[in-house]
PDB file of C-alpha atoms in Angstrom:
ATOM      1  CA  MET A   1     -13.083  29.558 152.553  1.00 94.00           C
ATOM      2  CA  ILE A   2      -9.506  28.304 152.957  1.00 95.00           C
ATOM      3  CA  LEU A   3      -7.854  25.993 155.442  1.00 95.00           C
ATOM      4  CA  VAL A   4      -4.248  26.720 156.409  1.00 95.00           C
ATOM      5  CA  ARG A   5      -2.019  24.121 158.024  1.00 96.00           C
ATOM      6  CA  SER A   6       1.363  25.160 159.374  1.00 94.00           C
ATOM      7  CA  VAL A   7       3.261  21.901 159.755  1.00 97.00           C
ATOM      8  CA  PHE A   8       6.317  21.877 161.998  1.00 97.00           C
ATOM      9  CA  GLN A   9       8.754  18.995 162.176  1.00 97.00           C
ATOM     10  CA  LEU A  10      10.024  19.244 165.729  1.00 97.00           C
ATOM     11  CA  LYS A  11      13.446  18.259 166.938  1.00 97.00           C
ATOM     12  CA  PHE A  12      13.604  14.803 168.488  1.00 95.00           C
ATOM     13  CA  GLY A  13      12.035  14.787 171.948  1.00 93.00           C
ATOM     14  CA  LYS A  14      10.603  18.332 171.768  1.00 94.00           C
ATOM     15  CA  ALA A  15       6.879  17.533 171.375  1.00 91.00           C
ATOM     16  CA  ARG A  16       6.020  18.194 175.029  1.00 92.00           C
ATOM     17  CA  GLU A  17       7.829  21.526 174.998  1.00 94.00           C
ATOM     18  CA  ALA A  18       6.029  22.507 171.777  1.00 92.00           C
ATOM     19  CA  ARG A  19       2.630  21.692 173.317  1.00 91.00           C
ATOM     20  CA  GLU A  20       3.527  23.739 176.399  1.00 92.00           C
ATOM     21  CA  ALA A  21       4.680  26.605 174.186  1.00 91.00           C
ATOM     22  CA  TRP A  22       1.390  26.511 172.299  1.00 88.00           C
ATOM     23  CA  GLU A  23      -0.506  26.891 175.583  1.00 90.00           C
ATOM     24  CA  GLN A  24       1.558  30.027 176.267  1.00 90.00           C
ATOM     25  CA  VAL A  25       0.787  31.615 172.891  1.00 86.00           C
ATOM     26  CA  LYS A  26      -2.977  30.999 172.888  1.00 84.00           C
ATOM     27  CA  PRO A  27      -3.804  34.261 174.739  1.00 86.00           C
ATOM     28  CA  ILE A  28      -1.613  36.222 172.327  1.00 85.00           C
ATOM     29  CA  MET A  29      -3.324  34.635 169.330  1.00 82.00           C
ATOM     30  CA  SER A  30      -6.714  35.559 170.806  1.00 82.00           C
ATOM     31  CA  LYS A  31      -5.603  39.189 171.194  1.00 81.00           C
ATOM     32  CA  VAL A  32      -4.815  39.434 167.486  1.00 79.00           C
ATOM     33  CA  GLY A  33      -8.096  37.831 166.479  1.00 73.00           C
ATOM     34  CA  SER A  34      -6.922  34.406 165.381  1.00 70.00           C
ATOM     35  CA  GLY A  35     -10.328  32.898 165.946  1.00 68.00           C
ATOM     36  CA  ALA A  36     -10.667  29.150 166.088  1.00 75.00           C
ATOM     37  CA  THR A  37      -7.443  27.231 165.782  1.00 84.00           C
ATOM     38  CA  ARG A  38      -6.725  23.560 166.048  1.00 90.00           C
ATOM     39  CA  THR A  39      -3.447  21.882 166.905  1.00 90.00           C
ATOM     40  CA  MET A  40      -2.522  18.319 166.139  1.00 92.00           C
ATOM     41  CA  THR A  41       0.401  16.003 166.736  1.00 91.00           C
ATOM     42  CA  ASP A  42       1.410  12.902 164.825  1.00 91.00           C
ATOM     43  CA  PHE A  43      -0.241   9.549 165.363  1.00 90.00           C
ATOM     44  CA  THR A  44       1.462   7.901 162.403  1.00 91.00           C
ATOM     45  CA  GLY A  45       4.024   9.148 159.921  1.00 89.00           C
ATOM     46  CA  PRO A  46       7.089  11.203 160.811  1.00 91.00           C
ATOM     47  CA  PHE A  47       7.604  11.440 164.563  1.00 94.00           C
ATOM     48  CA  TYR A  48       7.421  14.805 166.353  1.00 95.00           C
ATOM     49  CA  THR A  49       5.111  16.511 163.879  1.00 96.00           C
ATOM     50  CA  PHE A  50       3.118  19.491 165.206  1.00 95.00           C
ATOM     51  CA  VAL A  51       0.357  21.069 163.105  1.00 95.00           C
ATOM     52  CA  LEU A  52      -1.444  24.384 163.603  1.00 93.00           C
ATOM     53  CA  GLU A  53      -4.661  24.623 161.610  1.00 94.00           C
ATOM     54  CA  THR A  54      -6.692  27.780 160.964  1.00 92.00           C
ATOM     55  CA  SER A  55      -9.405  28.775 158.497  1.00 92.00           C
ATOM     56  CA  HIS A  56      -9.987  32.094 156.775  1.00 93.00           C
ATOM     57  CA  ALA A  57     -12.588  33.584 154.460  1.00 93.00           C
ATOM     58  CA  ASN A  58     -10.055  33.854 151.623  1.00 94.00           C
ATOM     59  CA  PHE A  59      -6.345  34.251 150.912  1.00 94.00           C
ATOM     60  CA  ALA A  60      -6.463  38.031 151.467  1.00 95.00           C
ATOM     61  CA  ALA A  61      -7.941  37.502 154.944  1.00 93.00           C
ATOM     62  CA  PHE A  62      -5.180  35.003 155.705  1.00 93.00           C
ATOM     63  CA  GLU A  63      -2.485  37.442 154.573  1.00 94.00           C
ATOM     64  CA  LYS A  64      -3.978  40.186 156.766  1.00 92.00           C
ATOM     65  CA  HIS A  65      -4.151  37.805 159.721  1.00 91.00           C
ATOM     66  CA  LEU A  66      -0.548  36.702 159.173  1.00 91.00           C
ATOM     67  CA  GLN A  67       0.664  40.313 159.178  1.00 92.00           C
ATOM     68  CA  GLU A  68      -1.245  41.058 162.382  1.00 90.00           C
ATOM     69  CA  VAL A  69       0.147  38.008 164.155  1.00 90.00           C
ATOM     70  CA  THR A  70       3.761  38.332 163.027  1.00 90.00           C
ATOM     71  CA  GLY A  71       3.725  42.071 163.731  1.00 92.00           C
ATOM     72  CA  ASN A  72       2.726  41.556 167.373  1.00 92.00           C
ATOM     73  CA  ALA A  73       5.624  42.126 169.806  1.00 94.00           C
ATOM     74  CA  GLU A  74       4.437  39.461 172.274  1.00 92.00           C
ATOM     75  CA  TRP A  75       4.156  36.913 169.461  1.00 91.00           C
ATOM     76  CA  LYS A  76       7.688  37.726 168.291  1.00 94.00           C
ATOM     77  CA  GLN A  77       9.030  37.023 171.799  1.00 94.00           C
ATOM     78  CA  TRP A  78       7.132  33.738 171.934  1.00 93.00           C
ATOM     79  CA  TYR A  79       8.255  32.722 168.438  1.00 93.00           C
ATOM     80  CA  ALA A  80      11.910  33.237 169.409  1.00 95.00           C
ATOM     81  CA  LYS A  81      11.370  30.575 172.097  1.00 93.00           C
ATOM     82  CA  PHE A  82       9.440  28.220 169.790  1.00 95.00           C
ATOM     83  CA  THR A  83      11.809  28.149 166.801  1.00 95.00           C
ATOM     84  CA  PRO A  84      14.646  26.344 168.649  1.00 96.00           C
ATOM     85  CA  LEU A  85      12.241  23.406 169.046  1.00 97.00           C
ATOM     86  CA  VAL A  86      11.691  23.126 165.286  1.00 97.00           C
ATOM     87  CA  GLU A  87      13.768  21.203 162.757  1.00 97.00           C
ATOM     88  CA  SER A  88      11.776  22.307 159.682  1.00 97.00           C
ATOM     89  CA  GLY A  89       8.314  23.352 158.580  1.00 97.00           C
ATOM     90  CA  ARG A  90       5.948  23.957 155.724  1.00 98.00           C
ATOM     91  CA  ARG A  91       2.558  25.506 155.061  1.00 97.00           C
ATOM     92  CA  GLU A  92      -0.343  23.819 153.305  1.00 97.00           C
ATOM     93  CA  ILE A  93      -3.315  25.854 152.068  1.00 97.00           C
ATOM     94  CA  PHE A  94      -6.518  24.174 150.917  1.00 97.00           C
ATOM     95  CA  THR A  95      -9.774  25.429 149.452  1.00 97.00           C
ATOM     96  CA  ILE A  96     -12.741  24.181 151.479  1.00 94.00           C
ATOM     97  CA  LEU A  97     -15.355  22.879 149.057  1.00 93.00           C
ATOM     98  CA  GLU A  98     -18.318  22.517 151.422  1.00 78.00           C
TER      99      GLU A  98
END
């Protein structure tokens, strides 16, 4: 099992808009079978950090999921609205040991 964290460093003052945008994309993510996701915002550390966390059976399942999501026309429209809120980002992938 793997844990994937997509970490977005938002532009200053854009945290509320990012949270609202996430609420808009939830139904789209459900349509493409995203399963359980978790979102987090910073409590300490760099301000305006937004994290999307998902888990997958293995890396191949994650790659398949990523293709399904990014290939969805509704998601592409949403993503075009989300990216102007973002300064930078990175992805962290962990193996779950339990």
